[in-house]
C-alpha positions as a LaTeX table, in Angstrom:
\begin{tabular}{lrrr}
\hline
Residue & $x$ (\AA) & $y$ (\AA) & $z$ (\AA) \\
\hline
Met1 & 108.86 & 30.18 & 45.28 \\
Asn2 & 105.44 & 31.23 & 46.55 \\
Met3 & 104.37 & 30.35 & 50.08 \\
Phe4 & 101.61 & 28.00 & 48.97 \\
Leu5 & 104.03 & 25.98 & 46.85 \\
Trp6 & 106.60 & 25.87 & 49.65 \\
His7 & 104.00 & 24.75 & 52.19 \\
Ser8 & 102.66 & 22.04 & 49.87 \\
Lys9 & 106.10 & 20.62 & 49.27 \\
Lys10 & 106.89 & 20.71 & 52.98 \\
Glu11 & 103.71 & 18.81 & 53.76 \\
Gly12 & 104.45 & 16.22 & 51.08 \\
Thr13 & 101.27 & 16.89 & 49.15 \\
Ser14 & 102.79 & 17.27 & 45.68 \\
Pro15 & 100.87 & 15.27 & 43.07 \\
Lys16 & 102.59 & 12.56 & 41.06 \\
Pro17 & 103.46 & 13.32 & 37.41 \\
Asp18 & 100.41 & 13.64 & 35.15 \\
Glu19 & 98.08 & 13.82 & 38.11 \\
Phe20 & 95.41 & 16.40 & 38.90 \\
Arg21 & 94.66 & 16.68 & 42.60 \\
Leu22 & 91.53 & 18.22 & 44.09 \\
Ser23 & 91.71 & 19.22 & 47.76 \\
Gln24 & 89.08 & 20.60 & 50.09 \\
Gly25 & 89.91 & 24.00 & 51.48 \\
Asp26 & 90.47 & 27.59 & 50.39 \\
Phe27 & 93.41 & 28.35 & 48.12 \\
Arg28 & 93.48 & 31.77 & 49.77 \\
Asp29 & 91.83 & 32.51 & 53.10 \\
Asp30 & 90.16 & 35.69 & 51.83 \\
Glu31 & 88.28 & 33.68 & 49.19 \\
Ala32 & 86.21 & 31.76 & 51.74 \\
Met33 & 82.45 & 32.18 & 51.36 \\
Pro34 & 80.11 & 31.56 & 54.33 \\
Gly35 & 77.92 & 28.52 & 53.80 \\
Phe36 & 80.01 & 27.14 & 50.92 \\
Val37 & 82.43 & 24.23 & 50.77 \\
Ser38 & 85.61 & 25.14 & 48.92 \\
Tyr39 & 87.98 & 23.03 & 46.82 \\
Tyr40 & 91.04 & 23.78 & 44.73 \\
Gly41 & 92.47 & 21.64 & 41.94 \\
Ile42 & 96.15 & 21.64 & 41.06 \\
Pro43 & 97.93 & 19.77 & 38.24 \\
Ser44 & 101.27 & 18.14 & 38.94 \\
Phe45 & 103.28 & 20.53 & 36.76 \\
Phe46 & 102.38 & 23.39 & 39.14 \\
Tyr47 & 105.02 & 21.97 & 41.51 \\
Arg48 & 107.76 & 21.64 & 38.91 \\
Glu49 & 109.83 & 24.53 & 37.65 \\
Asn50 & 111.33 & 25.09 & 34.18 \\
Ile51 & 110.03 & 21.87 & 32.62 \\
Pro52 & 110.14 & 21.56 & 28.81 \\
Glu53 & 106.44 & 20.59 & 28.61 \\
Gln54 & 105.20 & 23.72 & 30.42 \\
Ile55 & 103.27 & 25.18 & 27.45 \\
Glu56 & 101.80 & 21.79 & 26.54 \\
Asn57 & 100.71 & 21.24 & 30.13 \\
Glu58 & 99.14 & 24.69 & 30.34 \\
Glu59 & 97.08 & 23.80 & 27.28 \\
Lys60 & 96.01 & 20.53 & 28.89 \\
Phe61 & 95.01 & 22.37 & 32.06 \\
His62 & 92.76 & 24.71 & 30.10 \\
Arg63 & 91.22 & 21.81 & 28.21 \\
Val64 & 90.37 & 20.22 & 31.55 \\
Ala65 & 89.09 & 23.51 & 32.96 \\
Arg66 & 86.87 & 24.36 & 29.98 \\
Ser67 & 85.37 & 20.90 & 29.75 \\
Thr68 & 84.79 & 20.64 & 33.49 \\
Ile69 & 83.00 & 24.00 & 33.66 \\
Lys70 & 80.75 & 23.02 & 30.75 \\
Arg71 & 79.89 & 19.68 & 32.36 \\
Leu72 & 79.10 & 21.20 & 35.74 \\
Leu73 & 76.93 & 23.99 & 34.32 \\
Arg74 & 75.11 & 21.81 & 31.81 \\
Gly75 & 71.36 & 21.66 & 32.44 \\
Ser76 & 71.34 & 24.51 & 34.99 \\
Pro77 & 70.50 & 28.20 & 34.74 \\
Ser78 & 73.90 & 29.84 & 34.64 \\
Val79 & 75.58 & 33.17 & 35.14 \\
Ile80 & 78.98 & 34.45 & 34.09 \\
Leu81 & 80.22 & 37.26 & 36.32 \\
Ile82 & 83.07 & 39.41 & 35.01 \\
Lys83 & 84.72 & 41.93 & 37.30 \\
Asp84 & 86.76 & 44.61 & 35.55 \\
Met85 & 89.23 & 46.09 & 38.04 \\
Ser86 & 91.63 & 47.31 & 35.36 \\
Arg87 & 90.43 & 50.96 & 35.55 \\
Gly88 & 90.34 & 51.07 & 31.77 \\
Gly89 & 93.64 & 49.31 & 31.28 \\
Ala90 & 92.33 & 46.16 & 29.56 \\
Asn91 & 91.74 & 47.44 & 26.04 \\
Leu92 & 90.99 & 44.05 & 24.51 \\
Trp93 & 88.14 & 43.43 & 26.96 \\
Thr94 & 86.79 & 46.98 & 26.68 \\
Asp95 & 86.78 & 46.86 & 22.88 \\
Lys96 & 84.94 & 43.52 & 22.91 \\
Ile97 & 82.09 & 44.53 & 25.25 \\
Pro98 & 79.61 & 45.61 & 22.51 \\
Glu99 & 80.21 & 42.39 & 20.56 \\
Ile100 & 79.89 & 40.27 & 23.71 \\
Arg101 & 76.67 & 42.01 & 24.73 \\
Glu102 & 75.17 & 41.43 & 21.29 \\
Met103 & 76.20 & 37.77 & 21.27 \\
Ala104 & 74.75 & 37.17 & 24.75 \\
Ile105 & 71.39 & 38.68 & 23.75 \\
Ser106 & 71.32 & 36.73 & 20.48 \\
Glu107 & 71.90 & 33.54 & 22.48 \\
Gly108 & 68.91 & 34.28 & 24.73 \\
Gly109 & 70.89 & 35.78 & 27.58 \\
Lys110 & 70.56 & 38.92 & 29.63 \\
Leu111 & 73.27 & 41.38 & 30.68 \\
Leu112 & 73.19 & 43.18 & 34.04 \\
Met113 & 75.78 & 45.77 & 34.98 \\
Val114 & 76.80 & 47.53 & 38.17 \\
His115 & 79.72 & 49.93 & 38.34 \\
Asp116 & 81.49 & 51.83 & 41.07 \\
Ala117 & 84.78 & 53.69 & 41.32 \\
Arg118 & 86.72 & 50.50 & 42.06 \\
Cys119 & 85.10 & 47.83 & 39.91 \\
Lys120 & 82.80 & 47.31 & 36.94 \\
Gln121 & 80.69 & 44.15 & 37.12 \\
Tyr122 & 79.00 & 42.44 & 34.18 \\
Leu123 & 76.60 & 39.52 & 34.75 \\
Phe124 & 75.56 & 37.43 & 31.76 \\
Val125 & 72.53 & 35.33 & 32.75 \\
Phe126 & 71.29 & 32.32 & 30.75 \\
Asp127 & 68.61 & 29.68 & 31.17 \\
Ala128 & 71.25 & 27.35 & 29.71 \\
Leu129 & 74.84 & 28.33 & 28.96 \\
Pro130 & 75.47 & 28.51 & 25.16 \\
Asp131 & 78.62 & 26.67 & 24.07 \\
Leu132 & 79.70 & 29.31 & 21.53 \\
Phe133 & 79.40 & 32.16 & 24.01 \\
Phe134 & 81.17 & 30.18 & 26.72 \\
Glu135 & 84.11 & 29.23 & 24.49 \\
Met136 & 84.54 & 32.82 & 23.34 \\
Ile137 & 84.40 & 34.32 & 26.82 \\
Tyr138 & 86.72 & 31.66 & 28.31 \\
Gln139 & 89.37 & 32.35 & 25.68 \\
Leu140 & 89.04 & 36.11 & 26.05 \\
Ile141 & 89.13 & 36.35 & 29.86 \\
Asn142 & 91.03 & 33.27 & 31.02 \\
Arg143 & 93.61 & 33.38 & 28.24 \\
Asp144 & 93.87 & 36.65 & 26.29 \\
Cys145 & 93.20 & 39.01 & 29.24 \\
Arg146 & 95.17 & 37.09 & 31.83 \\
Tyr147 & 97.08 & 39.32 & 34.29 \\
Gln148 & 95.01 & 42.38 & 33.28 \\
Asn149 & 92.82 & 42.58 & 36.42 \\
Ile150 & 89.79 & 41.10 & 34.68 \\
Tyr151 & 88.27 & 38.32 & 36.80 \\
Ile152 & 85.59 & 35.82 & 35.85 \\
Thr153 & 83.37 & 33.43 & 37.81 \\
Tyr154 & 81.11 & 30.81 & 36.27 \\
Ser155 & 78.10 & 29.84 & 38.40 \\
Ala156 & 75.33 & 27.27 & 38.32 \\
Leu157 & 72.11 & 28.70 & 39.73 \\
Ala158 & 69.18 & 27.18 & 41.57 \\
Asn159 & 66.32 & 26.05 & 39.34 \\
Gly160 & 63.84 & 28.67 & 38.29 \\
Asn161 & 63.82 & 31.65 & 35.98 \\
Gln162 & 66.64 & 33.95 & 37.08 \\
Lys163 & 66.73 & 36.21 & 34.02 \\
Asp164 & 64.21 & 38.64 & 35.52 \\
Ala165 & 65.90 & 38.78 & 38.93 \\
Asp166 & 68.18 & 41.54 & 40.16 \\
Ile167 & 71.92 & 41.16 & 40.69 \\
Ala168 & 71.71 & 40.44 & 44.42 \\
Ser169 & 69.09 & 37.72 & 43.92 \\
Ile170 & 71.11 & 36.10 & 41.14 \\
Lys171 & 74.24 & 35.94 & 43.28 \\
Glu172 & 72.26 & 34.46 & 46.17 \\
Ala173 & 70.88 & 31.77 & 43.86 \\
Ala174 & 74.37 & 30.37 & 43.12 \\
Leu175 & 74.82 & 26.68 & 43.93 \\
Leu176 & 78.30 & 26.36 & 42.49 \\
Asn177 & 80.99 & 28.96 & 41.70 \\
Leu178 & 83.92 & 28.09 & 39.43 \\
His179 & 87.01 & 30.21 & 38.95 \\
Ile180 & 90.42 & 29.84 & 37.30 \\
Asp181 & 93.15 & 31.59 & 39.27 \\
Asp182 & 94.69 & 34.49 & 37.36 \\
Asp183 & 98.26 & 33.82 & 38.48 \\
His184 & 98.48 & 30.02 & 38.65 \\
Pro185 & 97.01 & 26.96 & 36.86 \\
Ile186 & 94.60 & 26.36 & 39.72 \\
Phe187 & 90.89 & 25.55 & 39.50 \\
Ile188 & 88.86 & 27.00 & 42.39 \\
Ile189 & 85.42 & 25.63 & 43.32 \\
Gln190 & 82.87 & 26.82 & 45.87 \\
Ala191 & 79.68 & 24.80 & 46.37 \\
Val192 & 76.73 & 24.97 & 48.74 \\
Leu193 & 76.76 & 22.27 & 51.41 \\
Glu194 & 74.07 & 20.18 & 49.72 \\
Tyr195 & 75.75 & 20.16 & 46.29 \\
Pro196 & 76.67 & 16.55 & 45.37 \\
Val197 & 80.45 & 16.31 & 45.46 \\
Glu198 & 80.23 & 13.16 & 43.31 \\
Lys199 & 79.14 & 15.34 & 40.41 \\
Ile200 & 82.33 & 17.39 & 40.75 \\
Phe201 & 84.49 & 14.26 & 41.02 \\
Asn202 & 82.84 & 12.63 & 38.01 \\
Ala203 & 83.35 & 15.73 & 35.87 \\
Phe204 & 87.05 & 15.90 & 36.72 \\
Thr205 & 87.54 & 12.17 & 36.23 \\
Thr206 & 86.19 & 12.39 & 32.69 \\
Thr207 & 87.97 & 15.58 & 31.66 \\
Cys208 & 91.32 & 14.51 & 33.13 \\
Gln209 & 91.12 & 11.22 & 31.24 \\
Ser210 & 90.75 & 13.19 & 28.02 \\
Val211 & 94.29 & 14.60 & 28.47 \\
Glu212 & 95.71 & 11.39 & 29.97 \\
Trp213 & 95.92 & 12.74 & 33.50 \\
Ser214 & 94.83 & 10.77 & 36.54 \\
Phe215 & 92.39 & 12.44 & 38.90 \\
Phe216 & 93.05 & 12.21 & 42.62 \\
Pro217 & 90.54 & 13.75 & 45.09 \\
Gln218 & 91.78 & 14.22 & 48.64 \\
\hline
\end{tabular}
């Protein structure tokens, strides 16, 4: 049992069945970002081991995650940041890059890249996030390339045209960063202090209802 799960059970914070709980704080200390408020969302089945409904619940989690990301990014300039730390080991992602680049451009997006010996970064920048591109990239990275050292962050940006900005400026313009943990069914959120938390709560309330989960913010 991992230390986070053990600590949560010890503190009596386990959600009730069919509940999705959102807590303020960093899931891992090294993920903290200065000037941002952090939250992590955990479904109840995370705390239960070897349950028959595990696959069904994983599907429900991803339905909640996809719908919540789309709701929170809707109406904002958006960026999808993909970090490839596989050192060439994720063939599915590597083979798809030309197709993904072409799709992003056809949807009015822009691709920026920066590579070093440790990590390759791809930023797909949009004035508004296209549904087709989002669904494709979510399935590829959060599902098909899971555990392959390919990491993705979805961000809502401050208003204004970001497509002509450089990578540093785009990252600084982030109001909200959304990430699905690679190892666990955990939704990680980082928001600037002034971001309305009610918007986050409302998005989760709606998406959890769609899979018959109750939403419980702490």
